[in-house]
Amino acid sequence: MARRAGAAPSRLDRRKARTRAALVRAAQAFIADGKTNVPILEITQAADVGMGSFYNHFDSKEELFHAAVEAALDRHGALLDELTLDLDDPAEIFAQSFRLTGRLHRRRPELSKVLLNHGPVLTRSERGLVPRARRDIQAAARAGRFTVADTELALTVVVGAALSLGRLLHDQPGRDDVQATDQITEDLLRMFGLPAGEAREICRRPLPDLEALDRDDTDVAGHHP
Amino acid sequence: MARRAGAAPSRLDRRKARTRAALVRAAQAFIADGKTNVPILEITQAADVGMGSFYNHFDSKEELFHAAVEAALDRHGALLDELTLDLDDPAEIFAQSFRLTGRLHRRRPELSKVLLNHGPVLTRSERGLVPRARRDIQAAARAGRFTVADTELALTVVVGAALSLGRLLHDQPGRDDVQATDQITEDLLRMFGLPAGEAREICRRPLPDLEALDRDDTDVAGHHP
DNA sequence: AACGTTTCTGACGATATCCTCAGTTATGAG
DNA sequence: CTCATAACTGAGGATATCGTCAGAAACGTT
């Protein structure tokens, strides 16, 4: 019997959701290691779930991987929205979102790797970070803060810069991620027509509490103490 | 008996080189379709080469794919060097290289797809396009044309923008590639500190003969009439 | 032409992976 | 408590892929 939408989740629902979440988490771990051609058996073992259970939730490995990446992206996007909620200047909203995403690469390397390994595919996805960035750029342009000839092309550069930055930080573990991220954000703001001095100043403003970010991200992973 | 370096290639050498090239070309075709987990047998069939021949040239599929991508990148880099040889302004050399690379996505879609699908891995490679871009940016900075706080970070943005642009053109076949490429180049020049007017003007200058580019690229593919 | 060497070739045994299915366990309803 | 249903489980047959190897063909040398 189909459960009515909005009804409280039953124990059965929760059991199924737990198994599914375990599989998604295991998949994220493998993606983080760059291995997308792992046998299904290994995934289920890592998730501490029976082999057959896989097919109760997904029809193919690709379906699982896709779900894993989308979940991670959605979560980070929502976090950004939350953290920039009380900012007024659209240029600063954009800058802080980009800076926070840059910080992410070091703070949650496994999530970062997921983004890097599947970034290309997700670049034009209608979920996750891209629509958010588009919205912010458009808002800043409308407010006269950014000079943007073509929103989609500006967005293209921004997304490319974000992925490329992640790759840089991943490949050079010694590099200062804060300096790198803020410098690139500053470069992008100049590209958007802001005077060099103002661009630099905006990128030096303090960021929201990063402890909150850690707490939230821990929640995401479903890692309850 | 080992052949001395520099000696004229014998028929045997050429035979071996031909089969190897056929495998590389077939690999490029598969990479272009995004399929990097094709059975070796299919690759050899596509290359019209015996199954066993594969192991005369490569120890693993990954080795073949790596060779395929590096060959494509080296070739395009050399082409850019050739085409921008007689330019004086370092800013223009950078701009033309970027614009020409943008043009490539439409003119040679299969090569473009190779770059896109393996771009992330090759971003920090010491061969191919990245060292060239680094050299050009440094030259422009030394000449006082670009204002660059950190060459590596600027390079990161440029590389990311190039890959992201390729993805955009690939996903939106209808989009005007010339307009998109030139606009992004202009954005990057502004990021490098050039005045908006000058950035725009540089990106409107004519490009080297594209027919020569076609001829050269055809040579690359080893496609002799 | 004759012989040694390099390269090519495809069949085949070994191995890895898939995914179904019949049986088991957990949950819900009466 | 009893039965029905949903979810979980792992063994196993079917399938796919690998990489070796012995022989054939092309090439070089004398």
Short mmCIF file of C-alpha atoms (C1' of nucleotides) in Angstrom, two decimals:
data_model
loop_
_atom_site.label_atom_id
_atom_site.label_comp_id
_atom_site.label_asym_id
_atom_site.label_seq_id
_atom_site.Cartn_x
_atom_site.Cartn_y
_atom_site.Cartn_z
CA MET A 1 0.00 0.00 0.00
CA ALA A 2 1.42 3.34 -0.99
CA ARG A 3 2.18 5.69 1.84
CA ARG A 4 0.54 9.10 1.67
CA ALA A 5 2.97 11.95 1.14
CA GLY A 6 3.58 13.93 4.30
CA ALA A 7 2.75 11.06 6.61
CA ALA A 8 5.19 10.36 9.43
CA PRO A 9 7.94 7.93 8.38
CA SER A 10 7.37 4.45 9.71
CA ARG A 11 10.07 2.22 11.12
CA LEU A 12 10.07 0.41 7.79
CA ASP A 13 10.67 3.65 5.96
CA ARG A 14 13.52 4.52 8.24
CA ARG A 15 15.13 1.13 7.84
CA LYS A 16 15.06 1.47 4.07
CA ALA A 17 16.38 5.01 4.24
CA ARG A 18 19.23 3.92 6.48
CA THR A 19 20.35 1.24 4.06
CA ARG A 20 20.13 3.61 1.17
CA ALA A 21 22.09 6.27 3.01
CA ALA A 22 24.78 3.75 3.88
CA LEU A 23 25.17 2.91 0.21
CA VAL A 24 25.33 6.56 -0.78
CA ARG A 25 27.97 7.26 1.84
CA ALA A 26 30.05 4.31 0.69
CA ALA A 27 29.75 5.50 -2.89
CA GLN A 28 30.93 8.97 -1.91
CA ALA A 29 33.96 7.44 -0.25
CA PHE A 30 34.86 5.54 -3.42
CA ILE A 31 34.28 8.56 -5.61
CA ALA A 32 36.56 10.49 -3.27
CA ASP A 33 39.29 8.00 -4.10
CA GLY A 34 38.62 8.45 -7.78
CA LYS A 35 37.45 4.89 -8.21
CA THR A 36 34.15 4.83 -10.06
CA ASN A 37 34.60 1.34 -11.43
CA VAL A 38 34.50 -0.51 -8.12
CA PRO A 39 32.56 -3.77 -8.09
CA ILE A 40 29.11 -3.44 -6.57
CA LEU A 41 30.07 -6.12 -4.08
CA GLU A 42 32.82 -3.93 -2.66
CA ILE A 43 30.45 -1.01 -2.30
CA THR A 44 27.92 -3.05 -0.38
CA GLN A 45 30.65 -4.47 1.82
CA ALA A 46 31.96 -0.99 2.58
CA ALA A 47 28.41 0.03 3.42
CA ASP A 48 28.05 -3.05 5.63
CA VAL A 49 25.00 -4.08 3.65
CA GLY A 50 24.13 -7.29 1.88
CA MET A 51 24.97 -7.63 -1.76
CA GLY A 52 21.39 -8.08 -2.86
CA SER A 53 20.27 -4.92 -1.07
CA PHE A 54 21.92 -2.81 -3.70
CA TYR A 55 19.22 -3.70 -6.19
CA ASN A 56 16.49 -2.76 -3.77
CA HIS A 57 17.59 0.86 -4.19
CA PHE A 58 19.40 1.36 -7.47
CA ASP A 59 19.24 -0.18 -10.90
CA SER A 60 22.85 0.47 -11.74
CA LYS A 61 26.11 1.70 -10.30
CA GLU A 62 25.85 4.93 -12.25
CA GLU A 63 22.51 5.67 -10.68
CA LEU A 64 24.04 5.32 -7.26
CA PHE A 65 26.99 7.54 -8.07
CA HIS A 66 24.76 10.20 -9.53
CA ALA A 67 22.64 10.24 -6.39
CA ALA A 68 25.75 10.46 -4.24
CA VAL A 69 27.11 13.50 -6.01
CA GLU A 70 23.82 15.33 -6.21
CA ALA A 71 23.22 14.86 -2.49
CA ALA A 72 26.60 16.36 -1.67
CA LEU A 73 26.05 19.35 -3.94
CA ASP A 74 22.55 20.10 -2.71
CA ARG A 75 23.77 20.04 0.82
CA HIS A 76 26.62 22.45 0.25
CA GLY A 77 24.39 24.82 -1.69
CA ALA A 78 21.86 24.93 1.11
CA LEU A 79 24.65 25.61 3.57
CA LEU A 80 25.85 28.57 1.53
CA ASP A 81 22.35 30.01 1.40
CA GLU A 82 22.12 29.76 5.14
CA LEU A 83 25.47 31.37 5.81
CA THR A 84 24.98 34.36 3.51
CA LEU A 85 21.40 35.00 4.50
CA ASP A 86 21.93 38.32 6.25
CA LEU A 87 24.26 40.01 3.78
CA ASP A 88 23.01 43.00 1.80
CA ASP A 89 25.60 43.71 -0.88
CA PRO A 90 25.10 41.23 -3.76
CA ALA A 91 28.77 41.48 -4.62
CA GLU A 92 29.65 40.39 -1.11
CA ILE A 93 27.18 37.52 -1.23
CA PHE A 94 28.89 36.23 -4.33
CA ALA A 95 32.33 36.75 -2.86
CA GLN A 96 31.53 35.03 0.40
CA SER A 97 29.91 32.06 -1.33
CA PHE A 98 32.95 31.60 -3.50
CA ARG A 99 35.34 32.02 -0.59
CA LEU A 100 33.39 29.56 1.54
CA THR A 101 33.39 27.02 -1.27
CA GLY A 102 37.14 27.45 -1.54
CA ARG A 103 37.54 26.84 2.20
CA LEU A 104 35.58 23.64 1.76
CA HIS A 105 38.31 21.93 -0.22
CA ARG A 106 40.59 21.78 2.79
CA ARG A 107 38.00 21.35 5.49
CA ARG A 108 36.22 18.41 3.88
CA PRO A 109 38.64 16.87 1.42
CA GLU A 110 36.41 13.90 0.68
CA LEU A 111 33.51 16.14 -0.35
CA SER A 112 35.93 18.25 -2.32
CA LYS A 113 37.15 15.22 -4.22
CA VAL A 114 33.61 14.22 -5.01
CA LEU A 115 33.07 17.63 -6.57
CA LEU A 116 36.30 17.45 -8.51
CA ASN A 117 35.78 13.99 -9.92
CA HIS A 118 32.21 14.64 -10.98
CA GLY A 119 32.43 18.39 -11.44
CA PRO A 120 32.51 18.34 -15.22
CA VAL A 121 29.31 16.35 -15.42
CA LEU A 122 27.57 18.54 -12.89
CA THR A 123 28.67 21.84 -14.34
CA ARG A 124 25.48 22.31 -16.25
CA SER A 125 23.22 20.53 -13.81
CA GLU A 126 20.14 22.40 -12.70
CA ARG A 127 20.73 21.43 -9.11
CA GLY A 128 23.57 22.18 -6.76
CA LEU A 129 25.86 25.18 -6.91
CA VAL A 130 25.49 26.40 -10.48
CA PRO A 131 21.95 27.80 -10.23
CA ARG A 132 22.93 29.54 -7.01
CA ALA A 133 25.93 31.21 -8.60
CA ARG A 134 23.80 32.27 -11.56
CA ARG A 135 21.25 33.81 -9.23
CA ASP A 136 23.93 35.71 -7.30
CA ILE A 137 25.63 37.03 -10.42
CA GLN A 138 22.33 38.19 -11.87
CA ALA A 139 21.40 39.91 -8.63
CA ALA A 140 24.72 41.73 -8.50
CA ALA A 141 24.38 42.78 -12.11
CA ARG A 142 20.85 44.05 -11.57
CA ALA A 143 22.03 46.04 -8.57
CA GLY A 144 24.70 47.64 -10.69
CA ARG A 145 27.51 46.11 -8.66
CA PHE A 146 28.79 43.82 -11.42
CA THR A 147 29.31 44.70 -15.07
CA VAL A 148 28.29 41.56 -16.92
CA ALA A 149 28.02 41.34 -20.68
CA ASP A 150 26.71 37.77 -20.68
CA THR A 151 25.63 36.03 -17.48
CA GLU A 152 26.09 32.51 -18.78
CA LEU A 153 29.62 33.20 -19.92
CA ALA A 154 30.56 34.85 -16.66
CA LEU A 155 29.08 31.86 -14.89
CA THR A 156 31.18 29.61 -17.07
CA VAL A 157 34.35 31.32 -15.94
CA VAL A 158 33.33 31.23 -12.30
CA VAL A 159 32.49 27.54 -12.33
CA GLY A 160 35.68 26.72 -14.15
CA ALA A 161 37.70 28.75 -11.67
CA ALA A 162 36.07 26.99 -8.73
CA LEU A 163 36.81 23.53 -10.07
CA SER A 164 40.30 24.47 -11.10
CA LEU A 165 40.98 25.94 -7.68
CA GLY A 166 39.85 22.71 -6.06
CA ARG A 167 42.20 20.78 -8.27
CA LEU A 168 45.08 23.08 -7.38
CA LEU A 169 44.50 22.70 -3.65
CA HIS A 170 44.18 18.97 -4.04
CA ASP A 171 47.41 18.64 -5.99
CA GLN A 172 49.41 21.00 -3.79
CA PRO A 173 48.58 20.09 -0.19
CA GLY A 174 51.10 22.59 1.10
CA ARG A 175 49.52 25.64 -0.52
CA ASP A 176 47.68 28.15 1.65
CA ASP A 177 44.04 27.57 0.76
CA VAL A 178 42.77 30.80 2.32
CA GLN A 179 45.23 32.96 0.43
CA ALA A 180 44.62 31.12 -2.83
CA THR A 181 40.86 31.24 -2.56
CA ASP A 182 40.67 34.89 -1.57
CA GLN A 183 43.09 35.90 -4.30
CA ILE A 184 41.07 34.15 -6.97
CA THR A 185 37.86 35.63 -5.64
CA GLU A 186 39.49 39.02 -5.86
CA ASP A 187 40.52 38.32 -9.45
CA LEU A 188 36.96 37.37 -10.31
CA LEU A 189 35.56 40.52 -8.73
CA ARG A 190 37.94 42.59 -10.85
CA MET A 191 36.74 40.66 -13.86
CA PHE A 192 33.22 41.71 -12.87
CA GLY A 193 34.29 45.33 -13.10
CA LEU A 194 34.91 46.18 -9.47
CA PRO A 195 37.82 48.57 -8.80
CA ALA A 196 40.95 46.72 -7.67
CA GLY A 197 40.92 48.33 -4.23
CA GLU A 198 37.31 47.49 -3.50
CA ALA A 199 37.71 43.93 -4.78
CA ARG A 200 40.60 43.41 -2.42
CA GLU A 201 38.75 44.93 0.53
CA ILE A 202 35.67 42.74 0.06
CA CYS A 203 37.80 39.61 0.00
CA ARG A 204 39.37 40.52 3.34
CA ARG A 205 36.13 40.85 5.24
CA PRO A 206 35.55 38.19 7.86
CA LEU A 207 33.59 35.09 6.95
CA PRO A 208 30.70 33.52 8.88
CA ASP A 209 31.51 31.23 11.76
CA LEU A 210 33.25 28.20 10.35
CA GLU A 211 32.46 26.09 13.39
CA ALA A 212 28.82 26.16 12.37
CA LEU A 213 29.91 24.95 8.97
CA ASP A 214 31.70 22.02 10.51
CA ARG A 215 28.74 21.10 12.62
CA ASP A 216 26.37 21.19 9.67
CA ASP A 217 28.64 19.21 7.45
CA THR A 218 28.98 16.55 10.07
CA ASP A 219 25.23 16.27 10.12
CA VAL A 220 25.19 15.77 6.39
CA ALA A 221 27.37 12.74 6.58
CA GLY A 222 24.77 11.22 8.82
CA HIS A 223 27.45 10.75 11.45
CA HIS A 224 25.56 10.97 14.73
CA PRO A 225 27.63 10.51 17.91
CA MET B 1 69.79 -4.76 -32.11
CA ALA B 2 69.01 -1.31 -30.82
CA ARG B 3 68.67 1.34 -33.44
CA ARG B 4 70.86 4.38 -33.08
CA ALA B 5 68.99 7.57 -32.29
CA GLY B 6 68.70 9.83 -35.29
CA ALA B 7 68.97 7.05 -37.82
CA ALA B 8 66.40 6.99 -40.61
CA PRO B 9 63.30 4.99 -39.68
CA SER B 10 63.21 1.60 -41.29
CA ARG B 11 60.11 -0.02 -42.75
CA LEU B 12 59.87 -2.06 -39.57
CA ASP B 13 59.90 1.10 -37.50
CA ARG B 14 57.20 2.61 -39.62
CA ARG B 15 55.05 -0.49 -39.42
CA LYS B 16 55.20 -0.45 -35.67
CA ALA B 17 54.53 3.26 -35.55
CA ARG B 18 51.50 2.84 -37.79
CA THR B 19 49.84 0.24 -35.59
CA ARG B 20 50.61 2.27 -32.53
CA ALA B 21 49.13 5.37 -34.11
CA ALA B 22 46.04 3.42 -35.12
CA LEU B 23 45.55 2.37 -31.50
CA VAL B 24 46.03 5.91 -30.25
CA ARG B 25 43.56 7.25 -32.76
CA ALA B 26 40.99 4.64 -31.80
CA ALA B 27 41.53 5.47 -28.14
CA GLN B 28 40.96 9.16 -28.86
CA ALA B 29 37.70 8.29 -30.55
CA PHE B 30 36.51 6.33 -27.53
CA ILE B 31 37.62 9.06 -25.14
CA ALA B 32 35.71 11.50 -27.28
CA ASP B 33 32.59 9.47 -26.58
CA GLY B 34 33.36 9.54 -22.91
CA LYS B 35 33.86 5.79 -22.73
CA THR B 36 37.12 5.03 -20.98
CA ASN B 37 36.09 1.57 -19.86
CA VAL B 38 35.84 0.01 -23.29
CA PRO B 39 37.20 -3.53 -23.62
CA ILE B 40 40.64 -3.70 -25.17
CA LEU B 41 39.22 -5.98 -27.82
CA GLU B 42 36.87 -3.26 -29.02
CA ILE B 43 39.70 -0.77 -29.21
CA THR B 44 41.82 -3.06 -31.32
CA GLN B 45 38.88 -3.81 -33.58
CA ALA B 46 38.19 -0.12 -34.04
CA ALA B 47 41.86 0.35 -34.85
CA ASP B 48 41.65 -2.55 -37.31
CA VAL B 49 44.48 -4.25 -35.48
CA GLY B 50 44.83 -7.68 -33.97
CA MET B 51 43.95 -8.16 -30.35
CA GLY B 52 47.42 -9.31 -29.38
CA SER B 53 49.03 -6.26 -30.95
CA PHE B 54 47.80 -4.10 -28.13
CA TYR B 55 50.33 -5.63 -25.75
CA ASN B 56 53.16 -4.97 -28.16
CA HIS B 57 52.69 -1.28 -27.45
CA PHE B 58 51.03 -0.73 -24.09
CA ASP B 59 50.93 -2.54 -20.79
CA SER B 60 47.49 -1.33 -19.84
CA LYS B 61 44.49 0.56 -21.12
CA GLU B 62 45.32 3.54 -18.95
CA GLU B 63 48.74 3.82 -20.52
CA LEU B 64 47.15 3.97 -23.94
CA PHE B 65 44.64 6.61 -22.92
CA HIS B 66 47.33 8.73 -21.32
CA ALA B 67 49.41 8.59 -24.47
CA ALA B 68 46.38 9.51 -26.56
CA VAL B 69 45.60 12.64 -24.55
CA GLU B 70 49.17 13.82 -24.28
CA ALA B 71 49.67 13.51 -28.01
CA ALA B 72 46.63 15.65 -28.68
CA LEU B 73 47.70 18.33 -26.22
CA ASP B 74 51.28 18.50 -27.43
CA ARG B 75 50.13 18.91 -30.96
CA HIS B 76 47.71 21.73 -30.19
CA GLY B 77 50.33 23.54 -28.11
CA ALA B 78 52.86 23.41 -30.92
CA LEU B 79 50.24 24.72 -33.29
CA LEU B 80 49.56 27.71 -31.06
CA ASP B 81 53.26 28.50 -30.84
CA GLU B 82 53.49 28.48 -34.59
CA LEU B 83 50.46 30.69 -35.14
CA THR B 84 51.44 33.38 -32.63
CA LEU B 85 55.09 33.44 -33.59
CA ASP B 86 55.15 36.92 -35.10
CA LEU B 87 53.12 38.81 -32.49
CA ASP B 88 54.85 41.38 -30.32
CA ASP B 89 52.40 42.34 -27.58
CA PRO B 90 52.44 39.62 -24.87
CA ALA B 91 48.85 40.44 -23.98
CA GLU B 92 47.83 39.77 -27.55
CA ILE B 93 49.79 36.53 -27.66
CA PHE B 94 47.85 35.32 -24.65
CA ALA B 95 44.56 36.53 -26.05
CA GLN B 96 45.07 34.92 -29.43
CA SER B 97 46.14 31.63 -27.93
CA PHE B 98 43.03 31.54 -25.79
CA ARG B 99 40.79 32.56 -28.65
CA LEU B 100 42.30 29.98 -30.95
CA THR B 101 41.85 27.29 -28.33
CA GLY B 102 38.21 28.33 -28.02
CA ARG B 103 37.76 28.06 -31.78
CA LEU B 104 39.13 24.54 -31.60
CA HIS B 105 36.11 23.19 -29.74
CA ARG B 106 33.88 23.66 -32.78
CA ARG B 107 36.41 22.99 -35.48
CA ARG B 108 37.62 19.69 -34.08
CA PRO B 109 34.95 18.40 -31.72
CA GLU B 110 36.62 15.05 -31.20
CA LEU B 111 39.85 16.67 -30.02
CA SER B 112 37.80 19.03 -27.88
CA LYS B 113 36.05 16.15 -26.20
CA VAL B 114 39.35 14.48 -25.49
CA LEU B 115 40.47 17.61 -23.71
CA LEU B 116 37.24 17.87 -21.77
CA ASN B 117 37.13 14.30 -20.59
CA HIS B 118 40.77 14.21 -19.54
CA GLY B 119 41.26 17.89 -18.85
CA PRO B 120 41.12 17.62 -15.08
CA VAL B 121 43.92 15.09 -14.99
CA LEU B 122 46.06 17.09 -17.36
CA THR B 123 45.52 20.44 -15.72
CA ARG B 124 48.74 20.23 -13.79
CA SER B 125 50.65 18.24 -16.35
CA GLU B 126 54.00 19.65 -17.34
CA ARG B 127 53.29 19.04 -20.98
CA GLY B 128 50.65 20.43 -23.26
CA LEU B 129 48.90 23.76 -22.88
CA VAL B 130 49.46 24.65 -19.25
CA PRO B 131 53.18 25.43 -19.43
CA ARG B 132 52.54 27.53 -22.50
CA ALA B 133 49.86 29.57 -20.78
CA ARG B 134 52.13 30.03 -17.77
CA ARG B 135 54.91 31.28 -19.98
CA ASP B 136 52.61 33.74 -21.76
CA ILE B 137 51.15 35.11 -18.55
CA GLN B 138 54.59 35.58 -17.02
CA ALA B 139 55.83 37.33 -20.14
CA ALA B 140 52.87 39.70 -20.13
CA ALA B 141 53.37 40.42 -16.43
CA ARG B 142 57.07 41.11 -16.92
CA ALA B 143 56.29 43.46 -19.77
CA GLY B 144 53.89 45.36 -17.52
CA ARG B 145 50.89 44.48 -19.65
CA PHE B 146 49.20 42.25 -17.03
CA THR B 147 48.82 42.94 -13.34
CA VAL B 148 49.26 39.56 -11.72
CA ALA B 149 49.49 39.00 -7.99
CA ASP B 150 50.15 35.27 -8.26
CA THR B 151 50.93 33.63 -11.57
CA GLU B 152 49.87 30.14 -10.52
CA LEU B 153 46.50 31.35 -9.31
CA ALA B 154 45.88 33.38 -12.43
CA LEU B 155 46.82 30.30 -14.43
CA THR B 156 44.36 28.29 -12.40
CA VAL B 157 41.53 30.60 -13.38
CA VAL B 158 42.55 30.62 -17.04
CA VAL B 159 42.75 26.83 -17.26
CA GLY B 160 39.45 26.44 -15.48
CA ALA B 161 37.82 28.96 -17.79
CA ALA B 162 39.15 27.17 -20.86
CA LEU B 163 37.81 23.79 -19.78
CA SER B 164 34.53 25.26 -18.67
CA LEU B 165 34.13 27.07 -21.97
CA GLY B 166 34.69 23.83 -23.81
CA ARG B 167 32.02 22.17 -21.74
CA LEU B 168 29.59 24.99 -22.47
CA LEU B 169 30.15 24.79 -26.21
CA HIS B 170 29.81 21.04 -26.11
CA ASP B 171 26.55 21.13 -24.17
CA GLN B 172 25.01 23.95 -26.19
CA PRO B 173 25.68 23.18 -29.83
CA GLY B 174 23.65 26.16 -30.93
CA ARG B 175 25.72 28.76 -29.11
CA ASP B 176 28.00 31.06 -31.09
CA ASP B 177 31.48 29.81 -30.26
CA VAL B 178 33.30 32.87 -31.60
CA GLN B 179 31.22 35.26 -29.55
CA ALA B 180 31.48 33.14 -26.41
CA THR B 181 35.21 32.62 -26.70
CA ASP B 182 36.03 36.23 -27.44
CA GLN B 183 33.79 37.45 -24.62
CA ILE B 184 35.47 35.19 -22.09
CA THR B 185 38.90 36.19 -23.35
CA GLU B 186 37.87 39.80 -22.86
CA ASP B 187 36.71 39.01 -19.32
CA LEU B 188 40.06 37.41 -18.55
CA LEU B 189 41.98 40.38 -19.92
CA ARG B 190 39.99 42.67 -17.63
CA MET B 191 40.82 40.34 -14.78
CA PHE B 192 44.47 40.85 -15.73
CA GLY B 193 44.03 44.56 -15.24
CA LEU B 194 43.60 45.77 -18.80
CA PRO B 195 41.15 48.66 -19.27
CA ALA B 196 37.76 47.47 -20.51
CA GLY B 197 38.09 49.29 -23.82
CA GLU B 198 41.49 47.91 -24.64
CA ALA B 199 40.48 44.40 -23.60
CA ARG B 200 37.59 44.54 -26.00
CA GLU B 201 39.66 45.92 -28.82
CA ILE B 202 42.32 43.22 -28.53
CA CYS B 203 39.69 40.51 -28.70
CA ARG B 204 38.33 41.89 -31.96
CA ARG B 205 41.59 41.80 -33.82
CA PRO B 206 41.73 39.27 -36.64
CA LEU B 207 43.11 35.81 -35.98
CA PRO B 208 45.70 33.91 -38.04
CA ASP B 209 44.53 31.98 -41.04
CA LEU B 210 42.29 29.22 -39.86
CA GLU B 211 42.76 27.20 -43.03
CA ALA B 212 46.35 26.58 -41.99
CA LEU B 213 45.00 25.36 -38.68
CA ASP B 214 42.77 22.86 -40.42
CA ARG B 215 45.57 21.60 -42.58
CA ASP B 216 47.86 21.11 -39.62
CA ASP B 217 45.26 19.37 -37.55
CA THR B 218 44.53 16.99 -40.35
CA ASP B 219 48.20 16.13 -40.41
CA VAL B 220 48.09 15.37 -36.73
CA ALA B 221 45.46 12.75 -37.17
CA GLY B 222 47.86 10.95 -39.44
CA HIS B 223 45.24 11.12 -42.18
CA HIS B 224 47.26 11.20 -45.40
CA PRO B 225 45.30 11.33 -48.67
"C1'" DA C 1 67.20 -16.86 -52.05
"C1'" DA C 2 67.59 -18.26 -47.30
"C1'" DC C 3 67.61 -17.51 -42.57
"C1'" DG C 4 67.09 -14.81 -38.25
"C1'" DT C 5 64.38 -11.14 -36.15
"C1'" DT C 6 60.61 -8.18 -35.29
"C1'" DT C 7 55.87 -7.53 -35.32
"C1'" DC C 8 51.24 -9.11 -35.77
"C1'" DT C 9 47.38 -12.14 -34.71
"C1'" DG C 10 43.38 -14.52 -32.59
"C1'" DA C 11 42.02 -18.45 -29.82
"C1'" DC C 12 41.66 -19.76 -25.12
"C1'" DG C 13 42.04 -20.57 -20.08
"C1'" DA C 14 41.85 -17.72 -15.99
"C1'" DT C 15 39.59 -14.25 -13.63
"C1'" DA C 16 36.27 -10.72 -12.45
"C1'" DT C 17 31.73 -8.87 -12.34
"C1'" DC C 18 26.88 -8.87 -12.76
"C1'" DC C 19 22.39 -9.47 -11.00
"C1'" DT C 20 18.70 -12.93 -10.19
"C1'" DC C 21 16.23 -15.56 -7.00
"C1'" DA C 22 14.82 -18.37 -3.32
"C1'" DG C 23 15.13 -18.11 1.42
"C1'" DT C 24 15.52 -15.22 5.87
"C1'" DT C 25 14.55 -11.45 8.95
"C1'" DA C 26 12.20 -7.20 10.36
"C1'" DT C 27 7.94 -4.65 10.45
"C1'" DG C 28 2.86 -3.73 10.32
"C1'" DA C 29 -2.06 -5.04 10.87
"C1'" DG C 30 -5.67 -7.48 12.96
"C1'" DC D 1 -0.09 -14.01 18.96
"C1'" DT D 2 -0.59 -14.86 13.87
"C1'" DC D 3 -0.32 -13.84 9.40
"C1'" DA D 4 0.91 -10.72 5.40
"C1'" DT D 5 4.12 -7.72 3.48
"C1'" DA D 6 8.37 -5.20 2.89
"C1'" DA D 7 13.21 -5.33 3.12
"C1'" DC D 8 17.51 -7.79 3.46
"C1'" DT D 9 20.81 -11.38 2.17
"C1'" DG D 10 24.40 -14.21 -0.19
"C1'" DA D 11 25.20 -18.10 -3.22
"C1'" DG D 12 25.67 -19.14 -7.98
"C1'" DG D 13 24.96 -19.34 -13.02
"C1'" DA D 14 25.60 -16.27 -16.93
"C1'" DT D 15 28.44 -13.06 -18.96
"C1'" DA D 16 32.37 -10.09 -19.86
"C1'" DT D 17 37.18 -9.03 -19.86
"C1'" DC D 18 41.93 -9.95 -19.45
"C1'" DG D 19 46.42 -11.10 -21.03
"C1'" DT D 20 49.29 -15.09 -22.61
"C1'" DC D 21 51.30 -17.72 -26.11
"C1'" DA D 22 52.38 -20.34 -30.12
"C1'" DG D 23 52.30 -19.74 -34.82
"C1'" DA D 24 51.99 -16.67 -39.10
"C1'" DA D 25 53.48 -12.80 -41.70
"C1'" DA D 26 56.50 -8.94 -42.73
"C1'" DC D 27 60.99 -7.28 -42.66
"C1'" DG D 28 66.24 -7.04 -42.64
"C1'" DT D 29 70.64 -9.08 -43.74
"C1'" DT D 30 73.89 -11.69 -46.05
#
